[in-house]
Coordinates of C-alpha atoms in Angstrom, one line a residue:
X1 CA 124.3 86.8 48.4
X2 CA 122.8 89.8 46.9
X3 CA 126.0 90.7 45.1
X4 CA 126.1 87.6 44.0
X5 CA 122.8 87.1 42.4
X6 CA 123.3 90.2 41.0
X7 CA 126.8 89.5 39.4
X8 CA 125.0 86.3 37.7
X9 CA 122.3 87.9 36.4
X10 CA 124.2 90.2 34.1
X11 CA 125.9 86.7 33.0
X12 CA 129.0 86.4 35.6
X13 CA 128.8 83.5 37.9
X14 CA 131.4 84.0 40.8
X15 CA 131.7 80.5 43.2
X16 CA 133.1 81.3 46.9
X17 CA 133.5 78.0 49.5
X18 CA 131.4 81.2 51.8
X19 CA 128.7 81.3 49.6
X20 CA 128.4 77.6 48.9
X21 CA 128.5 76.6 53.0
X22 CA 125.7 79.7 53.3
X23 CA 123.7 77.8 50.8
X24 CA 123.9 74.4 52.1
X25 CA 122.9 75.8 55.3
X26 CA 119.1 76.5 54.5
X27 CA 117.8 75.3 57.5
X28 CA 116.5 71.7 57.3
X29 CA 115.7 72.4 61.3
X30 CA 114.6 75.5 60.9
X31 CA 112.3 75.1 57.4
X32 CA 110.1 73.3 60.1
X33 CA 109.0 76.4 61.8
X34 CA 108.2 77.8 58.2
X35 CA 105.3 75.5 57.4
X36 CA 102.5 76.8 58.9
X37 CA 102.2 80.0 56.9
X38 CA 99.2 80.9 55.4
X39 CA 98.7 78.8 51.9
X40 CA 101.4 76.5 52.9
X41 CA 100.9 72.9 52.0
X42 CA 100.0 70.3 53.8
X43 CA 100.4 67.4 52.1
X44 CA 102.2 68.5 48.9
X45 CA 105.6 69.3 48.7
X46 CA 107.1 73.4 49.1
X47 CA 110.8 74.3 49.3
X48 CA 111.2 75.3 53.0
X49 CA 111.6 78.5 51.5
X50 CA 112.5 81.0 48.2
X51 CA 111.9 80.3 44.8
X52 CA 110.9 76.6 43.2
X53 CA 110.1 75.4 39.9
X54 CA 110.1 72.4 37.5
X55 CA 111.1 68.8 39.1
X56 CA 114.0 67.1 38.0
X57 CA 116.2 64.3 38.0
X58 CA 113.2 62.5 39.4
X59 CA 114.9 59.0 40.1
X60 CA 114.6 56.2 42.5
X61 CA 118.0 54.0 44.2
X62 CA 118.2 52.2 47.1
X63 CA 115.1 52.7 48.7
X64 CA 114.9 56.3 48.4
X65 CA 112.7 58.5 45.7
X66 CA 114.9 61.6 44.8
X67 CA 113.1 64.9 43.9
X68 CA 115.5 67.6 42.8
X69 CA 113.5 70.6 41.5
X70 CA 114.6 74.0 40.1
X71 CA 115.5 76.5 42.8
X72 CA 116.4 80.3 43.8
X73 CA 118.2 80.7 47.0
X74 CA 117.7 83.8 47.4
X75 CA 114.5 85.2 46.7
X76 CA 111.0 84.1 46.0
X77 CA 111.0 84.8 42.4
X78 CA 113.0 83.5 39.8
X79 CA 116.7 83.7 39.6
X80 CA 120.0 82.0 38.7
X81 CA 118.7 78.3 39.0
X82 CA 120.1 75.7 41.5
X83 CA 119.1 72.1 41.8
X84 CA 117.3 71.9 45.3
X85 CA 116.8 68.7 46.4
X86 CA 114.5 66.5 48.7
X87 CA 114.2 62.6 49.0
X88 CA 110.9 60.3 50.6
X89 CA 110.9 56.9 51.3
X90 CA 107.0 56.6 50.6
X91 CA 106.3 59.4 48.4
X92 CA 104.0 61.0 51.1
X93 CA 106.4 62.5 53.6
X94 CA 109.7 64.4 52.2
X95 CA 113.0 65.3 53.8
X96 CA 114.6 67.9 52.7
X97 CA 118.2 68.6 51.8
X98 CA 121.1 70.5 51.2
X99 CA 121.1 72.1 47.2
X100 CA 122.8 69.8 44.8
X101 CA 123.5 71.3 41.9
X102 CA 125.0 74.8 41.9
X103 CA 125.3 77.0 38.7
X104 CA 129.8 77.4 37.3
X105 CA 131.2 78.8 34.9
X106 CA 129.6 77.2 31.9
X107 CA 126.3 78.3 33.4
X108 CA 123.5 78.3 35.8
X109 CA 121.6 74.4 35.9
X110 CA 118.3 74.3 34.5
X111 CA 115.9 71.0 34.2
X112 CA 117.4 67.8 33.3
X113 CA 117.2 64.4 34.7
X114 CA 118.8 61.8 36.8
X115 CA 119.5 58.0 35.9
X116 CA 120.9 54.7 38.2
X117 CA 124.1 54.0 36.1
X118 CA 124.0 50.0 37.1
X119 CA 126.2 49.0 34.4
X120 CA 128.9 52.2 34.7
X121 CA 128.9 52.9 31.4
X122 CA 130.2 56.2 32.3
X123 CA 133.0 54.7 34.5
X124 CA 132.3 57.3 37.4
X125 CA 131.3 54.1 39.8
X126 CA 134.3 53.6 41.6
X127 CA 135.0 50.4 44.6
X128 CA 131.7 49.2 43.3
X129 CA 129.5 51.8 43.6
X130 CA 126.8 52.5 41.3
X131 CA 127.1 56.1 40.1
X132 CA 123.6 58.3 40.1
X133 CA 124.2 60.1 36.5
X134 CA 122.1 63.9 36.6
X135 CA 121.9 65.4 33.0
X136 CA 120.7 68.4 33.0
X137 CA 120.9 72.1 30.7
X138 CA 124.0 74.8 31.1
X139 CA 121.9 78.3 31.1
X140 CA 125.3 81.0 30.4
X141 CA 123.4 84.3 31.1
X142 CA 126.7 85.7 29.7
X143 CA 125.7 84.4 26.5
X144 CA 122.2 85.3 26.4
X145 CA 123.0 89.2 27.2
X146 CA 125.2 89.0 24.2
X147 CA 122.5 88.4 21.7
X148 CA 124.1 84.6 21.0
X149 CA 121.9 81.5 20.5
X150 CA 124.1 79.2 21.4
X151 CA 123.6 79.7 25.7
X152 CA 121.8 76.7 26.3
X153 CA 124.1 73.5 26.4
X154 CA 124.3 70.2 28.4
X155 CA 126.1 68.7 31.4
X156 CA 126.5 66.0 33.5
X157 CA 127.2 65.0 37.4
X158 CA 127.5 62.2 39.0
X159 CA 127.1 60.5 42.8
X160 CA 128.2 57.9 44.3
X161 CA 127.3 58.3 47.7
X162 CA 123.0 58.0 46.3
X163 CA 122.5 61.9 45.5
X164 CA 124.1 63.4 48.7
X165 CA 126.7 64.9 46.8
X166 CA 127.4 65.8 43.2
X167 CA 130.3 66.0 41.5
X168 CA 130.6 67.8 37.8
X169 CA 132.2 65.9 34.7
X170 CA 135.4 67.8 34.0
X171 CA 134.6 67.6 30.7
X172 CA 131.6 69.5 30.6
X173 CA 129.5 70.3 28.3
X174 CA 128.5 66.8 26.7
X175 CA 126.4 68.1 23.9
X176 CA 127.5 71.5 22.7
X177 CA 125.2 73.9 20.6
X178 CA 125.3 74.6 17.1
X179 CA 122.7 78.4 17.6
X180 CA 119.6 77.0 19.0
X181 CA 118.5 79.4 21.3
X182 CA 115.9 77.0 23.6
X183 CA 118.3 73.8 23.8
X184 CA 117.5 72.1 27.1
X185 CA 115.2 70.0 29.2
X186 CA 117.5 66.5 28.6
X187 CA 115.2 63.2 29.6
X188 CA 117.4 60.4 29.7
X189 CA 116.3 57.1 30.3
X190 CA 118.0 52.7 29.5
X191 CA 116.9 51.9 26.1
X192 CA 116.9 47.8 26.7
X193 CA 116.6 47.1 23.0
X194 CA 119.8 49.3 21.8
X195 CA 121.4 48.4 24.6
X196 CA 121.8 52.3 25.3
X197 CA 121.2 55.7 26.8
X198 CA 118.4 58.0 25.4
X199 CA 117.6 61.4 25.7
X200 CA 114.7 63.2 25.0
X201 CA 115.6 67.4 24.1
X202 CA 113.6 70.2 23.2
X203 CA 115.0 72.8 20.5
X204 CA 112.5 75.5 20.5
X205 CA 109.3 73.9 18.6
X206 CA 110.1 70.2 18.3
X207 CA 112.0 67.3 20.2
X208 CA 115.1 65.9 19.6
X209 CA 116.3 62.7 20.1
X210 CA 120.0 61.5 21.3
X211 CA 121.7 58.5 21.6
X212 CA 124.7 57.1 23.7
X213 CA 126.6 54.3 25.2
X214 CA 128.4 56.3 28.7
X215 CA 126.5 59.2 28.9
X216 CA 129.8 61.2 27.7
X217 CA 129.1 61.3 24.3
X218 CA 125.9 62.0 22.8
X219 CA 125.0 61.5 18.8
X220 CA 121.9 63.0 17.2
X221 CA 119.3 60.1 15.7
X222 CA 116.4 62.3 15.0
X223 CA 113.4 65.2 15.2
X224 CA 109.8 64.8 16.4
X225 CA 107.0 67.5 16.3
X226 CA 107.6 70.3 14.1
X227 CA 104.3 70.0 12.4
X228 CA 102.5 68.3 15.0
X229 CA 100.5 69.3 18.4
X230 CA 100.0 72.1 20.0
X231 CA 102.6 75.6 19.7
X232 CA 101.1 78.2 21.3
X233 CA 104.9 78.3 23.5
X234 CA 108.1 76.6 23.5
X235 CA 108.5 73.1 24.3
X236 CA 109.6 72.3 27.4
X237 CA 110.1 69.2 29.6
X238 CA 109.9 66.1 27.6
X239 CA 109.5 62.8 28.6
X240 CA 109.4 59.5 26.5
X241 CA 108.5 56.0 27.9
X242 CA 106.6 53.0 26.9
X243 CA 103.5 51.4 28.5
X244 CA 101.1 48.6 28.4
X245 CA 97.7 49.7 27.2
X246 CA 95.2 49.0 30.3
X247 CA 93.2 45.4 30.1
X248 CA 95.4 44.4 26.6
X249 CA 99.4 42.9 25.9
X250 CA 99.3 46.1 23.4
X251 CA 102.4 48.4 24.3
X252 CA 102.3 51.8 23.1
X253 CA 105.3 55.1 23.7
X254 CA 104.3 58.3 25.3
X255 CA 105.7 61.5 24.8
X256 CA 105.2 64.4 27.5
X257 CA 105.2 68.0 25.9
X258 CA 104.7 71.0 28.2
X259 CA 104.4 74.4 26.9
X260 CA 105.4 77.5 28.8
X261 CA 101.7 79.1 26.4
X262 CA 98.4 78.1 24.8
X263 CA 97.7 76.0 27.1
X264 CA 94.2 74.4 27.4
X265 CA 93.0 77.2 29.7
X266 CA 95.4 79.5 29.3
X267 CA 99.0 79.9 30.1
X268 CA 101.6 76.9 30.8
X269 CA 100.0 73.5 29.9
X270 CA 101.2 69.5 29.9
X271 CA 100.6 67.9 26.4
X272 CA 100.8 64.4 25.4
X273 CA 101.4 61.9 22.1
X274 CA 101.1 58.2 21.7
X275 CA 102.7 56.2 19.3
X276 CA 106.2 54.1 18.2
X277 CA 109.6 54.3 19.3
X278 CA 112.0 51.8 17.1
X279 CA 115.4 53.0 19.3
X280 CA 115.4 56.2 16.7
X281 CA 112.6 57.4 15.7
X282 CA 109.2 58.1 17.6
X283 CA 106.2 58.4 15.2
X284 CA 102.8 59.1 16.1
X285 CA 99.5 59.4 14.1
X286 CA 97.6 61.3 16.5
X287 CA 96.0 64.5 15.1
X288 CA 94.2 66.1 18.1
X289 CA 95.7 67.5 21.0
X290 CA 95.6 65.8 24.0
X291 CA 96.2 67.2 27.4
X292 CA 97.6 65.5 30.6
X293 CA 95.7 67.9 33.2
X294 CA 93.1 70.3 31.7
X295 CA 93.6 72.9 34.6
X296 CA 96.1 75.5 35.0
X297 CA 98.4 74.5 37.4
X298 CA 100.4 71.2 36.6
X299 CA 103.3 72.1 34.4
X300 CA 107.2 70.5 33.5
X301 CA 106.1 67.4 34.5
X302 CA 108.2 64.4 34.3
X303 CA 108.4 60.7 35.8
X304 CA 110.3 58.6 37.5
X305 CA 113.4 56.8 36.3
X306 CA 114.1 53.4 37.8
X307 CA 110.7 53.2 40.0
X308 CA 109.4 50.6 42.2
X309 CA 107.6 47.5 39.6
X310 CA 108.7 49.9 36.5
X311 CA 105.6 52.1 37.9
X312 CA 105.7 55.4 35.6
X313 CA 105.1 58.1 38.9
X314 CA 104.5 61.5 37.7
X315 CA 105.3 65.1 39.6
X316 CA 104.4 68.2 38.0
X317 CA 104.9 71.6 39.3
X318 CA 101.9 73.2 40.7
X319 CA 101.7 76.5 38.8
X320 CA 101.4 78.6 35.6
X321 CA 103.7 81.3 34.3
X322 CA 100.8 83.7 33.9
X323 CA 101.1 84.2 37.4
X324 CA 103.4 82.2 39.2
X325 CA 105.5 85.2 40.4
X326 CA 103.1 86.5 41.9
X327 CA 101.2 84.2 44.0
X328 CA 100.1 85.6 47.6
X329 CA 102.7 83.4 49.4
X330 CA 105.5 84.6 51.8
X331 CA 108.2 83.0 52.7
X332 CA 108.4 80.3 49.8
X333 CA 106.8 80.1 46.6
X334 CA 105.3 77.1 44.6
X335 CA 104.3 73.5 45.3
X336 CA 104.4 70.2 43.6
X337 CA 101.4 68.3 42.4
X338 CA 101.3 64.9 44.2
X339 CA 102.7 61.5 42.8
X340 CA 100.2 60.3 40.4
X341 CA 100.7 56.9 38.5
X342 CA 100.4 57.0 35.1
X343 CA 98.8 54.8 32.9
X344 CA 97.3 53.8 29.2
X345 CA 94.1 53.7 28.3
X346 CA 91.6 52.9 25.5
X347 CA 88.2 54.6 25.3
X348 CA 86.2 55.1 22.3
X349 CA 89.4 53.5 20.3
X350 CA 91.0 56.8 22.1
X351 CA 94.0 56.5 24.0
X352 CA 93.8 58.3 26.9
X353 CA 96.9 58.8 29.2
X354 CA 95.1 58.4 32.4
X355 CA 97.1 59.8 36.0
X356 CA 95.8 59.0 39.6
X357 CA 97.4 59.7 43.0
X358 CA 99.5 56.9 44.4
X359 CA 98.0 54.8 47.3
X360 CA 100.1 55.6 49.8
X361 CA 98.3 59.3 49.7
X362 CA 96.2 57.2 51.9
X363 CA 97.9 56.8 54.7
X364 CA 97.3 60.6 55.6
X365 CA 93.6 60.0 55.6
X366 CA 91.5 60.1 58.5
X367 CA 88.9 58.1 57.3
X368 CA 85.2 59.2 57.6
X369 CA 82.3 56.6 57.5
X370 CA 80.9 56.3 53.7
X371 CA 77.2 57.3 52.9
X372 CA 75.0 57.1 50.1
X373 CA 72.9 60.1 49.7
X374 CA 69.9 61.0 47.2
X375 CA 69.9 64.4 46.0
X376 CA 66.1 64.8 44.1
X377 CA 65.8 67.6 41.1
X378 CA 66.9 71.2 41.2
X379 CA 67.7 70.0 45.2
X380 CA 71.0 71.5 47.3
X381 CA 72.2 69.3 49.8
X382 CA 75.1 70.7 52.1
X383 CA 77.7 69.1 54.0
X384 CA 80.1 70.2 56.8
X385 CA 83.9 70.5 55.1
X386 CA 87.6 71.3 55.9
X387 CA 89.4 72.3 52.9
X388 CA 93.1 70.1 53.9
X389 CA 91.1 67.1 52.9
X390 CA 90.0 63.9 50.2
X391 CA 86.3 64.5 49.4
X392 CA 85.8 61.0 47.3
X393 CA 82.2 60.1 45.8
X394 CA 80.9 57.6 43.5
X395 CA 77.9 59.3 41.3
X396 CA 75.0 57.3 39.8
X397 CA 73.8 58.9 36.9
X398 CA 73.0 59.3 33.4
X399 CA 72.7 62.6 33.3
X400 CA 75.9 64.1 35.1
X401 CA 74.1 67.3 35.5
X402 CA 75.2 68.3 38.9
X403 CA 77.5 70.9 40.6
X404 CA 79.8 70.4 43.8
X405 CA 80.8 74.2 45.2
X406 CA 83.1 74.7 48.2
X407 CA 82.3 77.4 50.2
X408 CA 83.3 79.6 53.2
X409 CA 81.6 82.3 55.6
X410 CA 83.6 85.0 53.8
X411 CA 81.1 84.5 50.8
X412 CA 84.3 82.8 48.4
X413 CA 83.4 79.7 46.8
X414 CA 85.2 76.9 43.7
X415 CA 82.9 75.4 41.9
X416 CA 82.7 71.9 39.5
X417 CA 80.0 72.0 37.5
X418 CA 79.4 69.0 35.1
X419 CA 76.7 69.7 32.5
X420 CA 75.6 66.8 29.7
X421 CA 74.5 69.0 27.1
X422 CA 77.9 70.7 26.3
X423 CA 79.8 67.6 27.7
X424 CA 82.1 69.7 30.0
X425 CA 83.3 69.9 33.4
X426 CA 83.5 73.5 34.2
X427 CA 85.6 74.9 37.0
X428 CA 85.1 78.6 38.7
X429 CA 87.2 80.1 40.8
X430 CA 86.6 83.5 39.9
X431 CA 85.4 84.4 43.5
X432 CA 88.1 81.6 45.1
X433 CA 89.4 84.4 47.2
X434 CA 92.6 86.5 46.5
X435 CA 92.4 86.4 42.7
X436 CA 93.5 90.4 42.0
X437 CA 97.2 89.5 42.3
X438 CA 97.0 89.0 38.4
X439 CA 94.6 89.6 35.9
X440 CA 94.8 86.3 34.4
X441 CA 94.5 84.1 37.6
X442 CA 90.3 84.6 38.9
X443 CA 89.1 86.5 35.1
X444 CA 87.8 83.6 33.9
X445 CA 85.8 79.7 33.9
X446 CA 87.9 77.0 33.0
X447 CA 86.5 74.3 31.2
X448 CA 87.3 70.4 30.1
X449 CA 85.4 68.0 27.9
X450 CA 84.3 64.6 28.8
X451 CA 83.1 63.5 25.8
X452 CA 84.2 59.6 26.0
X453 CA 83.0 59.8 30.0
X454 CA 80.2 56.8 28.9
X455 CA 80.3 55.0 32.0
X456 CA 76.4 55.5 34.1
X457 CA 78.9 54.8 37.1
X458 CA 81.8 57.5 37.8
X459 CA 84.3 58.0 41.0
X460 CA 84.8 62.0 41.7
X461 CA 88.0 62.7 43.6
X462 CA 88.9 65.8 44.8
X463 CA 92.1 66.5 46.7
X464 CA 91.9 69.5 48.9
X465 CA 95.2 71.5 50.4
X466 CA 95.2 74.8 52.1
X467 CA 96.1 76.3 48.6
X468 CA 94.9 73.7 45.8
X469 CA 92.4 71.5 44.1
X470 CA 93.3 68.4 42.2
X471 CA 90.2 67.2 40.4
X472 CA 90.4 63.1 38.9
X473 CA 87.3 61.6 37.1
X474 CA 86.9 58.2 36.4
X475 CA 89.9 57.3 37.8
X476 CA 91.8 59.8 36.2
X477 CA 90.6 59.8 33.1
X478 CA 90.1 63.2 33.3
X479 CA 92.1 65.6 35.6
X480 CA 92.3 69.3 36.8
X481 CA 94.7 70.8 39.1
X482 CA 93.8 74.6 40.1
X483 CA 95.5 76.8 42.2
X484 CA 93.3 78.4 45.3
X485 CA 94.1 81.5 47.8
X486 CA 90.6 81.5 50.4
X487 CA 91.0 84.0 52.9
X488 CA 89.8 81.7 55.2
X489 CA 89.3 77.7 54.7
X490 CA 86.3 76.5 53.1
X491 CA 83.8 75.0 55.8
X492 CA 81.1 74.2 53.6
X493 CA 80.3 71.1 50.5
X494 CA 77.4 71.7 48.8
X495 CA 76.4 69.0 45.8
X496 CA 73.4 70.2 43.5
X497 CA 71.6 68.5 41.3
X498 CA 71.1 70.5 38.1
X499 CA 68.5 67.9 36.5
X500 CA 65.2 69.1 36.4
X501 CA 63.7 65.5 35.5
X502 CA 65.4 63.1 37.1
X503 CA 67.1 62.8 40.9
X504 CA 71.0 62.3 41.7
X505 CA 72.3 58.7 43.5
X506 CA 76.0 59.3 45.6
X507 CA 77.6 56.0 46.4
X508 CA 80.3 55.4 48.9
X509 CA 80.3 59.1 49.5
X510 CA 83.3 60.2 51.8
X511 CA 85.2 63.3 53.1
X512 CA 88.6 62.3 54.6
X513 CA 90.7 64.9 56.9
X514 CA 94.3 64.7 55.9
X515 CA 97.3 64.8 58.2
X516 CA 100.2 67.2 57.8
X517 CA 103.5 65.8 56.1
X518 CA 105.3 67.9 58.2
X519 CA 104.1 68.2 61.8

């Protein structure tokens, strides 16, 4: 397997039936033993083990949510990319599977999507089956050795047995490539209007926009974003979908951006744009960047096709390019945020696309008693913690000068400092615990405005796994997820108020032990 991941790394991809059955073999049974490692998570989803990246194909049929995600075999840094796969029932708990998607002779299988083909417009469903369609990107490292820009192209697979097996379009690649060299990331989702297929591409710094009736054949309609939002990196990842603006019949169309650079605090980042899609042409007015998660470590998101109600679920992958090769994990490497549902807001005449962990996140929690507590000026209060847990509190205030720190008897400690006057949440994990493994993950605070926080009443949620944080704010409203490495689990919650005039109220103030997803 060595050999082999050699061979395509110098742009040969050789296929045996050995190497596939090795492959398929990653032990579902064994993966079990393999998640109690140190950093392992709990109650977010980790390859059983190697290398994982962005989500894709994120689609639901038949009762099952399908997670396929980019994935190296072999080694626990990146490599010839795979589709690995995993499917839940709930969204909580996750089974995982054999790999779906391996790399041929047109390339190795970057991101793409999956759709339910109900109609069969591609004419794979056979004896009335309804085919699962993946689109994804051909990466030929052949091509990109040679100096060429034409490497990236894009394929399809379908399924008729609901993602357990894939079989490849003989007449591969679907939309060839005319010297863009990044050409990839397809989103493909039912345009009801048009009465047909979608997709969503990036080309480098802008999207593009396809169109089709089977999935076979692709036509270009149009360009979004050369002179708008943020460019520090390449576009990755898009996404496109429509929702209805929260408390209003107004309908408005979102467009996910990630970047791989210049994100908000550095490194990879998740943007977003509101505005029109016609069937052809999205159009957008908005002239600030906006931000899905202000933390580091939620990238290449993407949501669900086909979901439960037409609920837009979003999974990003836990991590940041800066350093995501070189996180002190062993056996695996990377996590996925958990399911959040999206959704539109208006504040200040601002729309805000708001996320918020699913409710069935609940049904892991071991449910404390709630308290109110009264915290008077410049006062600490402390509070016995676990960090594999959901700390949830309501805060009173006009002032929101106060700062939540999670601590442990090794001396490391995060902290979540909100402070009025500069109208920022400010998170540190400069003294987290392992932070030396690169220079860029501990060297620095990371910060997020709230300016259109207005509400005297807020909800603070903070999700805590044995190696993350997930901040929400109002609801989601506003949103960090950080990456964490303690060298041993945080024991202690202390909540300070930082007002020197006026004291702090916490309503309905809970910390909830979570169970394991995979005990």
């Amino acid at each position: 397997m060595k050999k082999f991941a050699y061979l395509l790394l110098i742009g040969t991809v050789i296929f045996s039936c050995k190497n596939a059955k090795k492959q398929e073999e990653i032990g579902v049974a064994e993966s079990k033993l393999s998640y109690k490692e140190t950093y392992r998570p709990q109650f977010h989803f980790s390859p059983p083990e190697k290398w994982m990246n962005d989500p894709n194909g994120l689609v639901y049929n038949d009762g099952v949510y399908h997670l396929f995600y980019q994935y190296y075999p072999d080694a626990t840094v990146w490599g010839p990319m795979h589709w690995g796969h995993a499917t839940s029932k709930d969204m909580v708990t996750w089974e995982n599977k054999p790999i779906a998607l391996y790399p041929d002779r047109h390339g190795l299988i970057f991101s793409g999507s999956a759709v339910v083909d109900n109609n069969n417009t591609s004419g794979f469903g056979k004896e009335g089956e309804t085919p699962l369609v993946a689109i994804y990107t051909y990466h030929l490292m052949e091509g990109e050795k040679e100096g060429r820009k034409d490497f990236q192209t894009q394929g399809i697979a379908y399924s008729l047995d609901n993602g357990e097996s894939w079989t490849k379009y003989n007449g591969n690649p679907v939309i060839e490539n005319n010297g863009i060299k990044d050409f990839r990331d397809p989103k493909v989702f039912w345009h009801h209007e048009t009465q047909s297929w979608v997709m969503a591409l990036v080309a480098g710094d802008h999207a593009k926009f396809y169109r089709s009736k089977n999935l076979k054949e692709w036509n270009y309609i149009s360009d979004f974003g050369k002179n708008q939002g943020a460019h520090g990196g390449v576009w990755e990842c898009p996404d496109l979908f429509k929702l209805k603006v929260g408390g209003t019949d107004e309908e408005k169309w979102v467009l996910i951006i990630s970047i791989g650079s210049g994100g908000p605090n550095g490194g990879s980042g998740t943007q977003y744009f509101v505005g029109d899609f016609d069937g052809t042409t999205f159009t957008s007015e908005q002239n600030e960047f906006k931000w899905l998660d202000w933390g580091t470590d939620n990238y290449a998101g993407v949501t669900y096709n086909n979901s439960l109600n037409d609920d837009r679920i979003f999974v990003g992958w836990m991590s940041n390019w800066q350093y995501a090769l070189s996180t002190p994990t062993t056996t695996w490497r990377s996590a996925m945020t958990v399911p959040r549902r999206l959704s539109l807001k208006k504040h200040n005449e601002s729309y805000t696309l708001q996320n918020y962990p699913l409710e069935s996140l609940s049904t892991l929690m071991q449910k404390t008693n709630k308290e109110t507590l009264n915290i008077a000026s410049n006062e600490e209060k402390k509070l016995i913690y676990d960090n594999l847990n959901e700390t949830k509190i309501t805060f009173k205030t006009d002032s929101k000068d106060f700062k939540i720190k999670l601590g442990n008897k090794a001396g490391e400690s995060v902290s979540i400092k909100f402070d009025s006057a500069s109208e920022l949440v400010i998170i540190d994990r400069t003294r987290s615990g392992k932070t030396d493994f690169q220079p860029e993950f501990g060297n620095k605070l990371h910060y997020m405005p709230i300016n259109n926080l207005q509400a005297s009443q807020f909800e603070v949620q903070i999700l805590m796994d044995r190696s993350s944080m997930e901040l929400f704010i109002n609801g989601g409203q506003y949103v960090m997820t950080e990456q964490l490495f303690p060298n041993e689990n945080y024991t202690d919650l202390y909540i300070k108020n930082t007002n020197a005039m006026a004291g702090l109220s916490l309503k309905d103030l809970s910390i909830a032990k979570m169970s394991s997803i995979w005990d």
